Tab-separated table of C-alpha atoms in Angstrom:
chain	number	residue	atom	x	y	z
A	1	MET	CA	1.978	-12.370	-16.929
A	2	LYS	CA	5.721	-12.826	-17.361
A	3	ASN	CA	8.062	-9.859	-17.338
A	4	ILE	CA	11.735	-8.961	-17.401
A	5	LEU	CA	11.484	-6.208	-14.800
A	6	LYS	CA	13.979	-7.843	-12.451
A	7	ILE	CA	16.549	-8.177	-15.247
A	8	LEU	CA	16.109	-4.550	-16.298
A	9	ARG	CA	16.318	-3.364	-12.705
A	10	THR	CA	19.500	-5.294	-11.924
A	11	GLU	CA	21.049	-4.064	-15.196
A	12	LYS	CA	20.611	-0.540	-13.864
A	13	GLY	CA	21.989	-1.596	-10.474
A	14	TRP	CA	18.844	-0.509	-8.672
A	15	SER	CA	17.376	-2.146	-5.603
A	16	GLN	CA	13.652	-2.881	-5.408
A	17	ALA	CA	13.328	0.056	-3.018
A	18	ALA	CA	15.099	2.389	-5.458
A	19	LEU	CA	12.842	1.351	-8.324
A	20	ALA	CA	9.801	1.687	-6.086
A	21	GLU	CA	10.856	5.235	-5.229
A	22	LYS	CA	11.252	6.153	-8.909
A	23	LEU	CA	7.779	4.781	-9.696
A	24	ASP	CA	6.294	6.140	-6.442
A	25	VAL	CA	4.922	2.743	-5.462
A	26	SER	CA	5.683	0.517	-2.474
A	27	ARG	CA	8.649	-1.873	-2.532
A	28	GLN	CA	6.135	-4.687	-2.120
A	29	SER	CA	4.524	-3.575	-5.395
A	30	VAL	CA	7.801	-3.955	-7.270
A	31	ASN	CA	8.384	-7.366	-5.681
A	32	ALA	CA	4.858	-8.531	-6.554
A	33	ILE	CA	5.259	-7.438	-10.186
A	34	GLU	CA	8.714	-9.014	-10.537
A	35	THR	CA	7.548	-12.342	-9.132
A	36	GLY	CA	4.434	-12.350	-11.313
A	37	LYS	CA	2.065	-12.194	-8.358
A	38	TYR	CA	0.580	-8.942	-9.558
A	39	ASP	CA	-0.015	-7.542	-13.042
A	40	PRO	CA	0.281	-3.750	-13.132
A	41	SER	CA	-2.390	-1.504	-14.600
A	42	LEU	CA	-1.764	0.114	-17.997
A	43	PRO	CA	-0.692	3.487	-16.486
A	44	LEU	CA	1.874	1.768	-14.249
A	45	ALA	CA	3.045	-0.482	-17.089
A	46	PHE	CA	3.535	2.629	-19.262
A	47	ALA	CA	5.434	4.331	-16.419
A	48	ILE	CA	7.722	1.293	-16.144
A	49	ALA	CA	8.237	1.207	-19.913
A	50	ARG	CA	9.080	4.936	-19.981
A	51	LEU	CA	11.515	4.581	-17.094
A	52	PHE	CA	13.469	1.864	-18.900
A	53	GLY	CA	13.007	3.388	-22.368
A	54	ARG	CA	11.462	0.266	-23.837
A	55	PRO	CA	8.079	-0.658	-25.329
A	56	ILE	CA	5.622	-2.327	-22.965
A	57	GLU	CA	5.516	-5.574	-24.938
A	58	GLU	CA	9.269	-5.911	-24.586
A	59	ILE	CA	8.946	-5.867	-20.792
A	60	PHE	CA	5.656	-7.710	-20.292
A	61	ASP	CA	4.640	-10.919	-22.041
A	62	ASP	CA	1.139	-12.355	-21.653
A	63	GLY	CA	2.194	-15.549	-23.439
A	64	VAL	CA	-0.244	-15.067	-26.320
A	65	GLU	CA	1.261	-15.293	-29.798
A	66	LEU	CA	0.164	-12.446	-32.093
A	67	ALA	CA	-0.710	-14.838	-34.943
A	68	SER	CA	-2.965	-17.018	-32.778
A	69	ALA	CA	-4.500	-13.940	-31.136
A	70	ALA	CA	-5.513	-12.582	-34.551
A	71	GLU	CA	-7.397	-15.787	-35.469
B	1	MET	CA	-10.373	9.247	-6.974
B	2	THR	CA	-7.087	11.115	-6.658
B	3	GLN	CA	-4.033	8.918	-6.835
B	4	ARG	CA	-1.078	10.738	-5.305
B	5	GLY	CA	1.453	7.914	-5.154
B	6	PHE	CA	2.639	5.701	-2.336
B	7	ARG	CA	4.913	8.140	-0.499
B	8	THR	CA	2.558	11.133	-0.509
B	9	ALA	CA	-0.390	8.973	0.523
B	10	LYS	CA	1.623	7.433	3.351
B	11	ARG	CA	2.815	10.819	4.580
B	12	ARG	CA	-0.672	12.316	4.471
B	13	TYR	CA	-2.043	9.269	6.311
B	14	HIS	CA	0.501	9.566	9.128
B	15	TYR	CA	-0.040	13.339	9.428
B	16	LEU	CA	-3.700	12.637	10.130
B	17	PHE	CA	-3.493	9.306	11.953
B	18	TRP	CA	-1.059	10.089	14.793
B	19	PRO	CA	-2.606	13.363	16.030
B	20	LEU	CA	-6.009	11.683	15.946
B	21	MET	CA	-4.753	8.692	17.912
B	22	ALA	CA	-3.106	11.025	20.425
B	23	ALA	CA	-6.406	12.916	20.805
B	24	TYR	CA	-8.268	9.618	21.159
B	25	THR	CA	-5.904	8.388	23.883
B	26	VAL	CA	-6.147	11.658	25.816
B	27	LEU	CA	-9.949	11.692	25.540
B	28	VAL	CA	-10.290	8.049	26.635
B	29	PHE	CA	-8.195	8.633	29.749
B	30	ALA	CA	-9.727	12.042	30.504
B	31	THR	CA	-13.317	10.867	30.219
B	32	SER	CA	-12.710	7.643	32.138
B	33	PHE	CA	-11.106	9.589	35.011
B	34	LEU	CA	-13.373	12.648	34.990
B	35	VAL	CA	-16.781	11.212	34.148
B	36	ASP	CA	-18.430	9.005	36.756
B	37	THR	CA	-20.955	6.950	34.772
B	38	ASP	CA	-23.049	6.328	37.905
B	39	THR	CA	-23.561	9.965	38.849
B	40	ALA	CA	-22.823	12.081	35.758
B	41	PRO	CA	-25.789	13.673	33.937
B	42	THR	CA	-26.862	12.133	30.660
B	43	TRP	CA	-25.743	15.135	28.563
B	44	LEU	CA	-22.209	14.769	29.938
B	45	LYS	CA	-22.134	11.038	29.241
B	46	VAL	CA	-23.443	11.577	25.696
B	47	THR	CA	-20.928	14.378	25.077
B	48	SER	CA	-18.057	12.273	26.437
B	49	ALA	CA	-18.988	9.235	24.356
B	50	LEU	CA	-19.293	11.294	21.162
B	51	ALA	CA	-16.080	13.200	21.888
B	52	VAL	CA	-14.148	9.944	22.212
B	53	THR	CA	-15.719	8.641	19.001
B	54	LEU	CA	-14.899	11.693	16.869
B	55	PRO	CA	-11.146	10.945	16.495
B	56	LEU	CA	-12.053	7.384	15.489
B	57	PHE	CA	-14.220	8.726	12.663
B	58	GLY	CA	-11.187	10.776	11.673
B	59	VAL	CA	-9.035	7.639	11.586
B	60	LEU	CA	-11.628	5.868	9.444
B	61	TYR	CA	-11.579	8.857	7.070
B	62	ALA	CA	-7.761	8.697	6.962
B	63	MET	CA	-7.955	4.987	6.059
B	64	ARG	CA	-10.457	5.708	3.301
B	65	ARG	CA	-8.361	8.568	1.929
B	66	GLN	CA	-5.227	6.460	1.923
B	67	THR	CA	-6.887	3.722	-0.103
B	68	GLU	CA	-7.834	6.369	-2.672
B	69	GLU	CA	-4.445	8.040	-2.831
B	70	THR	CA	-1.899	5.232	-2.550
B	71	ASP	CA	-0.492	3.115	-5.375
B	72	GLU	CA	-2.661	0.441	-6.974
B	73	TYR	CA	-1.056	-2.635	-5.403
B	74	THR	CA	-1.145	-1.206	-1.877
B	75	ARG	CA	-4.757	-0.136	-2.476
B	76	MET	CA	-5.666	-3.661	-3.545
B	77	ARG	CA	-4.025	-5.141	-0.425
B	78	GLN	CA	-5.698	-2.599	1.866
B	79	LEU	CA	-9.126	-3.165	0.344
B	80	GLN	CA	-8.755	-6.949	0.500
B	81	ALA	CA	-7.848	-6.676	4.185
B	82	MET	CA	-10.779	-4.333	4.864
B	83	ARG	CA	-13.067	-6.759	3.042
B	84	ASP	CA	-11.860	-9.642	5.194
B	85	GLY	CA	-12.119	-7.571	8.370
B	86	GLY	CA	-15.640	-6.442	7.494
B	87	LEU	CA	-16.834	-9.943	6.604
B	88	ILE	CA	-15.320	-11.542	9.718
B	89	THR	CA	-16.860	-8.825	11.905
B	90	ALA	CA	-20.256	-9.247	10.236
B	91	GLY	CA	-20.027	-13.011	10.662
B	92	PHE	CA	-19.254	-12.722	14.364
B	93	ALA	CA	-21.997	-10.115	14.816
B	94	PHE	CA	-24.557	-12.555	13.380
B	95	MET	CA	-23.182	-15.495	15.351
B	96	ILE	CA	-23.158	-13.680	18.677
B	97	GLY	CA	-26.549	-12.129	17.892
B	98	PHE	CA	-28.143	-15.546	17.378
B	99	LEU	CA	-26.410	-16.937	20.457
B	100	GLN	CA	-28.032	-14.097	22.387
B	101	ILE	CA	-31.445	-14.655	20.766
B	102	PHE	CA	-31.282	-18.312	21.772
B	103	GLU	CA	-30.162	-17.208	25.240
B	104	VAL	CA	-26.923	-19.182	25.071
B	105	VAL	CA	-24.742	-16.200	25.993
B	106	ASP	CA	-25.414	-13.041	27.957
B	107	LEU	CA	-25.331	-9.618	26.375
B	108	ILE	CA	-21.926	-8.757	24.914
B	109	SER	CA	-20.994	-5.105	24.392
B	110	VAL	CA	-21.139	-4.067	20.732
B	111	PHE	CA	-18.039	-1.992	21.482
B	112	TRP	CA	-15.908	-5.102	20.894
B	113	PHE	CA	-16.899	-5.335	17.231
B	114	GLY	CA	-14.690	-2.300	16.551
B	115	PRO	CA	-11.501	-3.915	17.858
B	116	LEU	CA	-12.545	-7.189	16.184
B	117	PHE	CA	-12.672	-5.401	12.820
B	118	PHE	CA	-9.251	-3.817	13.273
B	119	ILE	CA	-7.658	-7.064	14.512
B	120	SER	CA	-9.061	-9.145	11.645
B	121	TYR	CA	-8.187	-6.361	9.165
B	122	GLY	CA	-4.613	-6.258	10.458
B	123	LEU	CA	-4.190	-10.030	10.482
B	124	SER	CA	-5.591	-10.268	6.960
B	125	PHE	CA	-3.223	-7.555	5.719
B	126	CYS	CA	-0.203	-9.279	7.269
B	127	THR	CA	-1.040	-12.785	6.060
B	128	GLN	CA	-2.684	-12.242	2.661
B	129	ASN	CA	0.448	-12.883	0.595
B	130	PHE	CA	1.497	-16.156	2.197
B	131	GLY	CA	1.909	-18.444	-0.804
B	132	LYS	CA	-0.889	-16.779	-2.720
B	133	VAL	CA	-0.983	-15.293	-6.198
B	134	VAL	CA	-2.810	-11.958	-5.973
């Protein structure tokens, strides 16, 4: 799943370690999510969305178009 | 399952792990110096062996608790490493067991399967992300 976590984090001027501390996860977790190696669970995705004040779908993109998904 | 977050889980793990390892080290040295396995009575040998093992059970409990309490990604990595360690240990146990049944090798102490698990678990944990999508 693609995401814009790295962009949002750098906009805030936070390091991976700083973001990890705010989310109470390991720095490796943040790195794995940013590089697309790991997709977070819904609770963690919601926590990320809340932290940046954005809806989940604005941060994470599963590449499925809504119109084709509805078919 | 009680998820407490990465930092709390790590702190609670270290609070349990290090005293237990210190107790284990002291007990290993104390029993190896004080208990003569040739002359000591059986009750003393049994007590010594179980006393040395108790801190290890504590460490195993600490590992289990950490996998429950830490963040989801760390939990996944830990469990994958434990899976690999367990499977490698089981594989070697079968292999060495059959080598013994066919009288290819002499008896090997089952004690070494413990260190084998922890070595394979550690190596798996350190190498699992090399060029792999998890």
